[in-house]
Amino acid sequence: MNLKIPGALLLLFLSACAQILPKPTADADKRAERSQAAGKSKLPSQDLTAPMLFDFLLGETALQRGEQDIASRTYLKLARTTRDPRVAQRATEIALHSRQPVMALEAAKIWVELDPNSVTARQTVAALLVNADRLEEARPHLEKLLASEGGSIDEAFMQLNSLLARNSNKSATFELVKQLAQPYPKLPEAHFAVSQAAWFANNFDVALAEMKQALALRPDWEIAAVYQGRILARTSNASALEFYEDYLKAHPKANDTRITYARLLLAEKDYIKARDQFQKLLEENPGNADVALAVGLLSLELREYDTAELNFKRALELGYRDPGMVRFYLAGIYEKTERIDAAMEWYRSVTAGNQYIPAQIRYAILLTKKGKADEALQYLQQLPATNNQQRAQLIIAEAQLLRETGAYQKAFQLLSSGLEKLPDFAELLYDRALAAEKIGKSDIMEQDLRKLIQLKPDHAHAYNALGYGLAEHSNRSRLPEALELIEKAIALSPNDPYILDSLGWVHYRMGNLNQGLSYLRQAFGMNPDPEIAAHLGEVLWVQEMKEEAKEVWRSALENNPGNEALINTMKKFMK
């Protein structure tokens, strides 16, 4: 029997199917609605035959059962049969969801043929052709899309490279964007699109020329200024900095450009100029907590603690999204400036966030410095840890307090217990190695550090600690191996004063006195650490520069009156 159902019933059935369709995305605009309205008059007068009804039911049942391939093939068949744009749209969406690009493209072509005014249909066809690297076929669809944009063509060009991003042939994409932009020589967004496509195709000269053209057409367009600077920075940060500086003189309220300029200054380690730029941003945006924090951090880097403190407090007043981090920095300022009680109060005020555990550890360390080691240990032991990283942090902090009170054996045992539960935690391995070295277990020190190097081949301090440990606790035959390890460490971290200290020390132990002295002077100049001072003084003494050695030791002792390594070295030579 050939059952026929009137066209009105077909519309009712399609409406029911539409309830299962995904809702339109937020960027579905009024143009799409207008195209749908226009398309309603072109809907086919189609009766629902029994075979069609069967296919509709088969397709929907397959969808409900997760049989995507059957659903895609069935709806594509219906799109061909019914010649209804709504069915073609449904077929396209199902094929896309099922990751069937060939069927999706055929369905989308039927859809755009039946509803040529549909922006969504044409965008879908263009995107599928681009993804299939069929750019020449995509071009007429993209041209029609651009022509249909009218007053929104600027937005269309700004989105063009996003649409084309999945195509791996960047040179062909660049040529396509150039062709699409050619009819719009006075549109800055068209030049911007060409510049971006040229950048992705590694054609940097064209990228720069096109971005300059975009900015010439629209001089106050900040995004073009930001990108022009980035293109310049590819070959010369100095050129980019000069460009940003000139642009900001002409456009002093260009905040995005100023932020980019400040970040580039940071990358160049020009902290004073960077801080000045953020200060100007703060003057322009007095209610911006992020800018206040940036000024505070730069002031902290420059050791301008009063300015840093003022801006951190301003960030808190303005409701910065991570108050715990700001409170942690404030506590650090008070600690650096020897306002210990205030530092402890601010550390305790960190009650949540990523800085919670580090803040409580610093509080416990300060308790220890005030002679309350037992109270500090109890405080650490009662802190809640919510993950393994925090558990490891607390174990390491407790071990540090034990070492500071001379309880090296207890520190070693605590770290060993931690490694039983967390055997591959790099921080625990490193700290136990140091603790093992302190109690004469050089075999465990070497074992832990070699395992750490295996786990983290770029861990500079693991190589350094192992090299230094071998130099200190093995016979002279292992000194070349120690030197090789420390040279590996310095290659990974060339400006680390502690590694430079180790390098100087091992050269001294090998009899290379001049080399040793040179590295130790560098290390001490970068960081007048008491242990570096002990090493430098010893080499100076052996080189018969005894007065300089005494001065190095005395100055270090004034700042670190209880340092064990420094005191023992001085006793060894100044009898």
XYZ file of C-alpha atoms in Angstrom:
575
model
C 0.000 0.000 0.000
C 1.355 3.450 -0.929
C 0.391 5.576 2.085
C 0.386 9.325 1.418
C 0.222 11.968 4.146
C -0.557 15.608 3.270
C 2.212 18.215 3.222
C 0.847 19.846 6.379
C 1.446 16.623 8.285
C 4.983 16.521 6.893
C 5.533 20.004 8.400
C 4.211 18.734 11.737
C 6.569 15.734 11.614
C 9.535 17.959 10.753
C 8.673 20.274 13.643
C 8.753 17.311 15.999
C 12.134 16.295 14.606
C 13.380 19.850 15.099
C 12.898 19.481 18.855
C 15.816 17.041 18.795
C 18.049 19.421 16.843
C 20.770 21.179 18.792
C 19.809 24.727 19.771
C 21.255 27.521 17.630
C 24.562 28.851 18.835
C 24.756 32.279 20.459
C 26.304 33.781 17.322
C 23.369 32.783 15.073
C 22.366 36.271 13.973
C 19.381 37.991 12.463
C 20.635 37.415 8.948
C 20.185 33.686 9.470
C 16.654 34.298 10.756
C 15.860 36.430 7.714
C 17.199 33.736 5.395
C 14.999 31.157 7.123
C 11.987 33.434 6.731
C 12.782 33.909 3.054
C 13.245 30.193 2.619
C 9.801 29.302 3.972
C 8.152 30.396 0.750
C 10.420 28.027 -1.188
C 9.610 24.902 0.815
C 8.582 21.999 -1.437
C 4.996 20.854 -1.505
C 5.897 17.307 -0.577
C 3.697 14.481 0.627
C 5.090 12.098 3.188
C 5.131 8.666 1.558
C 5.433 5.423 3.456
C 9.101 4.940 2.394
C 9.886 8.482 3.593
C 8.159 7.917 6.905
C 10.091 4.680 7.303
C 13.370 6.508 6.629
C 12.506 9.284 9.108
C 11.754 6.732 11.808
C 14.867 4.711 10.916
C 17.066 7.814 11.098
C 15.690 8.993 14.436
C 15.814 5.503 15.960
C 19.426 5.093 14.798
C 20.284 8.424 16.420
C 18.723 7.410 19.734
C 20.684 4.159 19.662
C 23.954 5.905 18.853
C 24.185 4.338 15.385
C 25.553 7.510 13.818
C 26.602 6.047 10.480
C 23.104 4.658 9.743
C 21.510 7.946 10.830
C 23.844 9.967 8.581
C 23.249 7.811 5.507
C 19.481 7.723 6.078
C 19.126 11.490 6.465
C 21.332 12.139 3.435
C 19.013 9.904 1.431
C 16.028 11.907 2.760
C 17.703 15.188 1.820
C 18.111 13.970 -1.747
C 14.529 12.667 -1.864
C 12.548 15.423 -0.152
C 14.533 18.403 -1.506
C 13.570 20.167 1.696
C 16.204 22.587 3.083
C 15.277 21.700 6.674
C 15.954 18.033 6.043
C 19.219 18.935 4.307
C 20.208 21.006 7.357
C 19.324 18.103 9.652
C 21.346 15.709 7.452
C 24.324 18.083 7.559
C 24.235 18.426 11.331
C 23.952 14.665 11.899
C 26.835 13.940 9.515
C 29.002 16.599 11.191
C 28.190 15.213 14.631
C 29.031 11.733 13.336
C 32.344 12.972 11.891
C 31.367 12.031 8.356
C 32.777 14.999 6.383
C 32.040 13.566 2.924
C 28.339 13.033 3.709
C 28.228 16.379 5.568
C 29.563 18.201 2.513
C 27.052 16.570 0.146
C 24.189 17.392 2.512
C 25.414 20.968 3.000
C 25.650 21.495 -0.762
C 22.018 20.369 -1.090
C 21.122 22.718 1.762
C 22.793 25.756 0.162
C 21.304 24.868 -3.241
C 17.819 24.793 -1.710
C 18.350 27.835 0.515
C 21.014 29.991 -1.204
C 20.371 32.907 1.199
C 21.246 30.870 4.273
C 24.432 32.260 5.795
C 24.814 29.191 8.015
C 24.495 26.798 5.064
C 27.111 28.654 3.028
C 29.466 28.949 6.032
C 29.159 25.190 6.548
C 29.958 24.375 2.920
C 32.919 26.782 2.949
C 34.311 25.344 6.189
C 34.019 21.765 4.962
C 35.737 22.611 1.687
C 38.520 24.441 3.531
C 39.030 21.472 5.837
C 39.237 19.215 2.786
C 41.924 21.514 1.287
C 39.601 22.406 -1.602
C 40.228 26.131 -1.363
C 39.347 26.997 -4.956
C 35.910 25.421 -4.495
C 35.510 27.287 -1.204
C 36.391 30.677 -2.717
C 33.044 31.498 -4.436
C 31.174 30.618 -1.253
C 33.482 32.850 0.792
C 33.112 35.668 -1.755
C 29.316 35.460 -1.512
C 29.512 35.393 2.276
C 31.653 38.533 2.297
C 29.401 40.272 -0.240
C 26.324 39.453 1.851
C 27.794 40.959 5.017
C 27.042 44.554 4.030
C 27.829 46.791 7.012
C 29.360 43.855 8.928
C 32.043 43.035 6.369
C 34.716 44.318 8.763
C 33.732 41.647 11.298
C 33.698 39.005 8.555
C 37.299 39.773 7.597
C 38.356 39.651 11.261
C 36.897 36.127 11.505
C 38.207 34.963 8.134
C 41.505 33.496 9.351
C 39.717 31.631 12.140
C 37.522 29.985 9.520
C 40.588 29.066 7.443
C 42.815 28.066 10.379
C 42.299 24.311 10.004
C 43.714 24.236 6.505
C 47.298 23.026 6.730
C 48.389 24.612 3.443
C 49.207 28.069 4.823
C 50.653 29.352 1.541
C 47.471 28.482 -0.338
C 45.400 30.038 2.445
C 47.453 33.231 2.150
C 46.804 33.382 -1.612
C 43.079 32.830 -1.026
C 42.842 35.615 1.585
C 44.706 37.985 -0.766
C 42.157 37.263 -3.519
C 39.224 37.739 -1.145
C 40.638 41.051 0.131
C 41.452 42.472 -3.297
C 38.027 44.134 -3.873
C 38.321 45.990 -0.530
C 41.527 48.112 -0.723
C 40.191 50.794 1.647
C 39.038 48.373 4.358
C 41.611 48.118 7.203
C 40.199 44.761 8.324
C 40.925 43.304 4.880
C 44.600 44.304 5.187
C 44.639 42.906 8.742
C 43.341 39.547 7.447
C 45.994 39.451 4.718
C 48.686 40.282 7.280
C 47.596 37.449 9.546
C 47.486 34.964 6.661
C 50.957 36.107 5.554
C 52.270 35.636 9.095
C 50.973 32.065 9.246
C 52.594 31.422 5.840
C 55.955 32.754 7.173
C 55.810 35.676 4.736
C 56.824 38.239 7.335
C 57.636 41.136 5.002
C 54.103 41.075 3.583
C 52.670 40.618 7.078
C 54.398 43.808 8.225
C 53.505 45.804 5.092
C 49.822 44.831 5.289
C 49.587 45.592 9.026
C 51.171 48.999 8.395
C 48.526 49.604 5.705
C 45.745 48.604 8.109
C 47.094 51.041 10.714
C 47.496 53.816 8.112
C 43.824 53.451 7.188
C 42.763 53.418 10.850
C 45.497 55.018 12.987
C 43.723 54.589 16.340
C 43.153 50.836 15.847
C 44.946 49.327 18.811
C 44.831 45.687 17.774
C 46.672 46.559 14.567
C 49.293 48.469 16.565
C 49.767 45.536 18.942
C 50.198 43.104 16.049
C 52.565 45.413 14.172
C 54.816 45.493 17.223
C 54.696 41.705 17.509
C 55.710 41.331 13.874
C 58.627 43.715 14.444
C 59.636 41.833 17.597
C 60.166 38.679 15.568
C 63.418 40.127 14.253
C 64.167 42.900 16.750
C 62.721 43.639 20.173
C 64.406 47.044 19.948
C 62.399 47.911 16.805
C 59.178 46.780 18.462
C 59.913 48.813 21.595
C 60.660 51.902 19.501
C 57.419 51.461 17.551
C 55.317 51.031 20.709
C 56.941 54.064 22.322
C 56.194 56.266 19.287
C 52.637 54.933 18.995
C 51.929 55.654 22.666
C 53.171 59.226 22.286
C 50.514 59.722 19.596
C 47.866 57.623 21.397
C 48.531 57.912 25.151
C 45.236 56.270 26.107
C 45.959 53.077 24.106
C 45.895 50.782 27.142
C 46.212 47.455 25.308
C 49.261 48.735 23.454
C 50.781 50.018 26.688
C 50.286 46.622 28.362
C 51.985 44.881 25.423
C 54.820 47.423 25.550
C 55.252 46.912 29.306
C 55.382 43.126 28.890
C 58.053 43.437 26.210
C 60.040 45.692 28.551
C 59.733 42.954 31.185
C 61.035 40.385 28.713
C 64.012 42.678 28.155
C 64.426 42.947 31.963
C 63.947 46.721 31.799
C 61.988 46.690 35.037
C 62.100 50.429 35.705
C 60.550 51.384 32.357
C 58.042 48.532 32.652
C 56.986 49.727 36.093
C 56.591 53.279 34.747
C 54.276 52.007 32.010
C 52.143 50.093 34.494
C 52.081 53.194 36.704
C 50.656 55.171 33.777
C 48.098 52.423 33.237
C 47.147 52.703 36.888
C 46.700 56.458 36.551
C 44.405 55.863 33.574
C 42.616 52.967 35.285
C 42.662 53.706 39.036
C 40.066 51.050 39.727
C 41.908 48.175 37.985
C 43.164 45.599 40.504
C 45.261 43.731 37.905
C 47.253 46.861 37.067
C 47.754 47.651 40.761
C 49.113 44.133 41.288
C 51.451 44.474 38.276
C 52.881 47.727 39.650
C 53.333 46.043 43.024
C 55.175 43.067 41.550
C 57.508 45.251 39.510
C 58.219 47.453 42.518
C 58.988 44.299 44.502
C 61.407 43.181 41.763
C 63.095 46.593 42.020
C 63.179 46.299 45.847
C 61.040 49.407 46.181
C 59.153 47.883 49.065
C 57.088 50.920 50.084
C 55.652 51.298 46.566
C 55.063 47.543 46.338
C 53.249 47.495 49.684
C 51.040 50.437 48.689
C 49.980 48.814 45.415
C 49.402 45.357 46.879
C 47.073 46.906 49.450
C 45.339 48.816 46.663
C 44.846 45.553 44.749
C 43.210 44.055 47.837
C 40.954 47.083 48.272
C 39.926 46.827 44.621
C 38.933 43.169 45.111
C 41.701 41.310 43.285
C 40.426 37.829 42.376
C 43.146 35.948 44.324
C 43.537 37.819 47.622
C 45.611 35.001 49.126
C 48.381 35.589 46.595
C 48.436 39.333 47.321
C 48.524 38.712 51.077
C 51.427 36.301 50.556
C 53.414 38.982 48.711
C 52.642 41.535 51.414
C 53.864 39.136 54.085
C 57.038 38.630 52.056
C 57.671 42.380 52.048
C 57.323 42.533 55.828
C 59.649 39.550 56.197
C 62.284 41.117 53.931
C 62.109 44.382 55.857
C 62.451 42.610 59.235
C 58.894 43.331 60.412
C 58.502 39.763 61.550
C 55.317 40.049 63.625
C 53.520 41.801 60.757
C 54.831 39.168 58.314
C 53.511 36.363 60.504
C 50.125 38.055 60.780
C 49.835 38.411 56.996
C 50.962 34.825 56.386
C 48.277 33.620 58.797
C 45.702 35.736 56.935
C 46.115 33.563 53.804
C 43.260 31.128 54.295
C 42.669 29.748 50.790
C 44.129 29.440 47.301
C 47.421 28.173 45.916
C 49.460 30.201 48.428
C 47.727 28.774 51.505
C 50.248 26.015 52.267
C 53.352 28.065 51.321
C 52.109 30.891 53.564
C 51.609 28.569 56.532
C 55.073 27.084 55.970
C 56.616 30.564 56.046
C 54.693 31.271 59.260
C 56.145 28.124 60.840
C 59.678 29.045 59.712
C 59.307 32.460 61.327
C 58.074 30.789 64.515
C 61.290 28.761 64.518
C 63.381 31.900 64.066
C 61.685 33.290 67.159
C 62.884 30.244 69.126
C 59.582 28.348 69.003
C 60.695 25.306 67.027
C 58.424 22.824 68.844
C 55.400 25.053 68.322
C 56.341 25.446 64.633
C 56.561 21.678 64.125
C 53.183 21.147 65.814
C 51.687 23.877 63.637
C 52.904 22.204 60.435
C 51.734 18.771 61.551
C 48.149 19.932 62.065
C 47.814 21.622 58.654
C 45.363 19.906 56.262
C 46.781 18.705 52.919
C 44.309 18.160 50.097
C 46.667 16.588 47.534
C 50.046 14.875 47.227
C 51.805 18.079 46.196
C 50.741 19.759 49.423
C 51.680 16.665 51.446
C 55.165 16.760 49.933
C 55.460 20.511 50.628
C 54.609 19.996 54.296
C 57.054 17.098 54.706
C 59.847 19.175 53.155
C 59.002 22.158 55.358
C 59.015 20.019 58.502
C 62.348 18.490 57.480
C 63.759 21.982 56.934
C 62.776 23.000 60.459
C 64.375 19.851 61.843
C 67.611 20.593 59.970
C 67.647 24.172 61.255
C 67.533 22.836 64.796
C 70.316 20.341 64.041
C 68.045 17.265 64.037
C 69.506 15.897 60.797
C 68.740 12.253 61.561
C 65.072 13.036 62.270
C 64.867 15.055 59.048
C 66.282 12.110 57.091
C 63.808 9.691 58.685
C 60.858 12.001 57.988
C 61.822 12.355 54.328
C 62.373 8.599 54.010
C 58.889 8.007 55.402
C 57.492 10.501 52.887
C 59.222 8.721 49.998
C 57.645 5.427 51.001
C 54.252 6.993 50.218
C 55.380 9.274 47.381
C 58.368 7.466 45.834
C 58.710 9.577 42.665
C 58.288 13.075 44.047
C 61.254 15.071 42.817
C 61.224 17.516 45.726
C 61.319 14.703 48.305
C 64.141 12.910 46.495
C 66.192 16.094 46.328
C 65.664 16.977 49.984
C 66.401 13.463 51.229
C 69.622 13.474 49.212
C 70.690 16.657 51.007
C 69.683 15.188 54.373
C 71.566 11.952 53.633
C 74.697 13.953 52.806
C 74.446 15.720 56.185
C 74.488 12.435 58.139
C 77.207 10.783 56.069
C 75.008 8.522 53.927
C 76.651 9.503 50.635
C 75.489 6.268 48.970
C 71.822 7.200 49.525
C 72.571 10.771 48.434
C 73.975 9.492 45.139
C 71.147 6.972 44.680
C 68.427 9.605 45.193
C 70.040 12.196 42.949
C 70.619 9.708 40.123
C 66.967 8.649 40.332
C 65.941 12.303 40.278
C 68.065 12.927 37.169
C 66.410 9.929 35.535
C 62.956 11.320 36.373
C 63.842 14.923 35.445
C 66.803 15.082 33.037
C 66.697 18.900 33.036
C 66.902 19.286 36.836
C 70.000 21.512 37.055
C 70.236 21.386 40.855
C 70.207 17.590 40.882
C 73.333 17.520 38.679
C 74.884 20.244 40.816
C 74.169 18.517 44.134
C 75.491 15.184 42.856
C 78.638 16.774 41.436
C 79.282 18.742 44.622
C 78.570 15.676 46.765
C 81.020 13.542 44.794
C 83.662 16.268 45.099
C 83.173 16.454 48.863
C 82.672 12.824 49.832
C 84.518 10.684 47.284
C 88.170 10.165 46.530
C 90.011 12.348 44.026
C 89.475 9.837 41.220
C 85.824 10.960 40.969
C 86.589 14.662 40.655
C 86.466 14.593 36.807
C 83.000 12.991 37.054
C 81.974 15.665 39.570
C 83.172 18.396 37.195
C 81.242 16.873 34.290
C 78.024 16.816 36.345
C 78.427 20.432 37.469
C 79.205 21.563 33.915
C 75.964 19.891 32.855
C 74.189 21.845 35.610
C 75.711 25.167 34.501
C 74.658 24.462 30.903
C 71.079 24.043 32.118
C 71.187 27.094 34.408
C 74.112 29.342 33.420
C 73.439 32.234 35.819
C 72.842 30.307 39.025
C 75.278 31.489 41.735
C 75.072 28.217 43.668
C 76.075 26.187 40.615
C 78.883 28.668 39.863
C 80.021 28.169 43.452
C 80.124 24.394 42.938
C 82.014 24.829 39.671
C 84.599 27.018 41.355
C 84.886 24.644 44.286
C 85.465 21.527 42.204
C 88.122 23.345 40.125
C 89.804 24.300 43.402
C 89.673 20.679 44.571
C 91.256 19.597 41.269
C 94.079 22.119 41.724
C 92.836 24.637 39.137
C 93.154 27.525 41.583
C 92.778 30.454 39.192
C 89.712 28.991 37.511
C 88.243 28.148 40.883
C 88.808 31.668 42.190
C 87.265 33.240 39.072
C 84.038 31.234 39.353
C 83.781 31.796 43.104
C 84.168 35.556 42.681
C 81.343 35.506 40.116
C 79.125 33.495 42.429
C 79.782 35.730 45.444
C 79.176 38.865 43.361
C 75.764 37.502 42.356
C 74.822 36.286 45.846
C 76.908 36.892 49.016
C 75.674 33.625 50.516
C 77.626 32.508 53.643
C 78.599 29.130 52.174
C 79.821 30.783 48.974
C 81.738 33.194 51.216
C 83.304 30.234 53.044
C 84.520 28.723 49.764
C 85.743 32.017 48.316
C 87.594 32.858 51.504
C 89.319 29.489 51.578
C 90.589 29.813 48.002
C 91.730 33.384 48.648
C 93.573 32.205 51.767
C 95.317 29.389 49.900
C 96.273 31.920 47.192
C 97.935 34.030 49.918
C 95.262 36.769 49.744
C 94.541 36.404 53.432
C 93.335 39.928 54.207
C 90.744 39.736 51.444
C 89.715 36.299 52.700
C 89.198 37.674 56.220
C 87.133 40.588 54.886
C 84.886 38.231 52.883
C 84.362 36.008 55.933
C 83.732 38.882 58.347
C 81.200 40.635 56.140
C 79.348 37.355 55.569
C 79.408 36.566 59.305
C 77.862 39.945 60.169
C 74.848 39.125 57.998
C 74.732 35.411 58.944
C 76.051 35.209 62.524
C 75.215 31.557 63.163
C 76.152 29.924 59.855
C 77.854 26.627 60.650
C 79.789 26.198 57.384
C 81.202 29.718 57.557
C 82.213 29.439 61.216
C 83.919 26.064 60.685
C 85.913 27.400 57.716
C 87.057 30.433 59.683
C 88.129 28.228 62.599
C 90.060 26.001 60.212
C 92.251 28.838 58.925
C 92.110 31.616 61.531
C 93.533 29.715 64.485
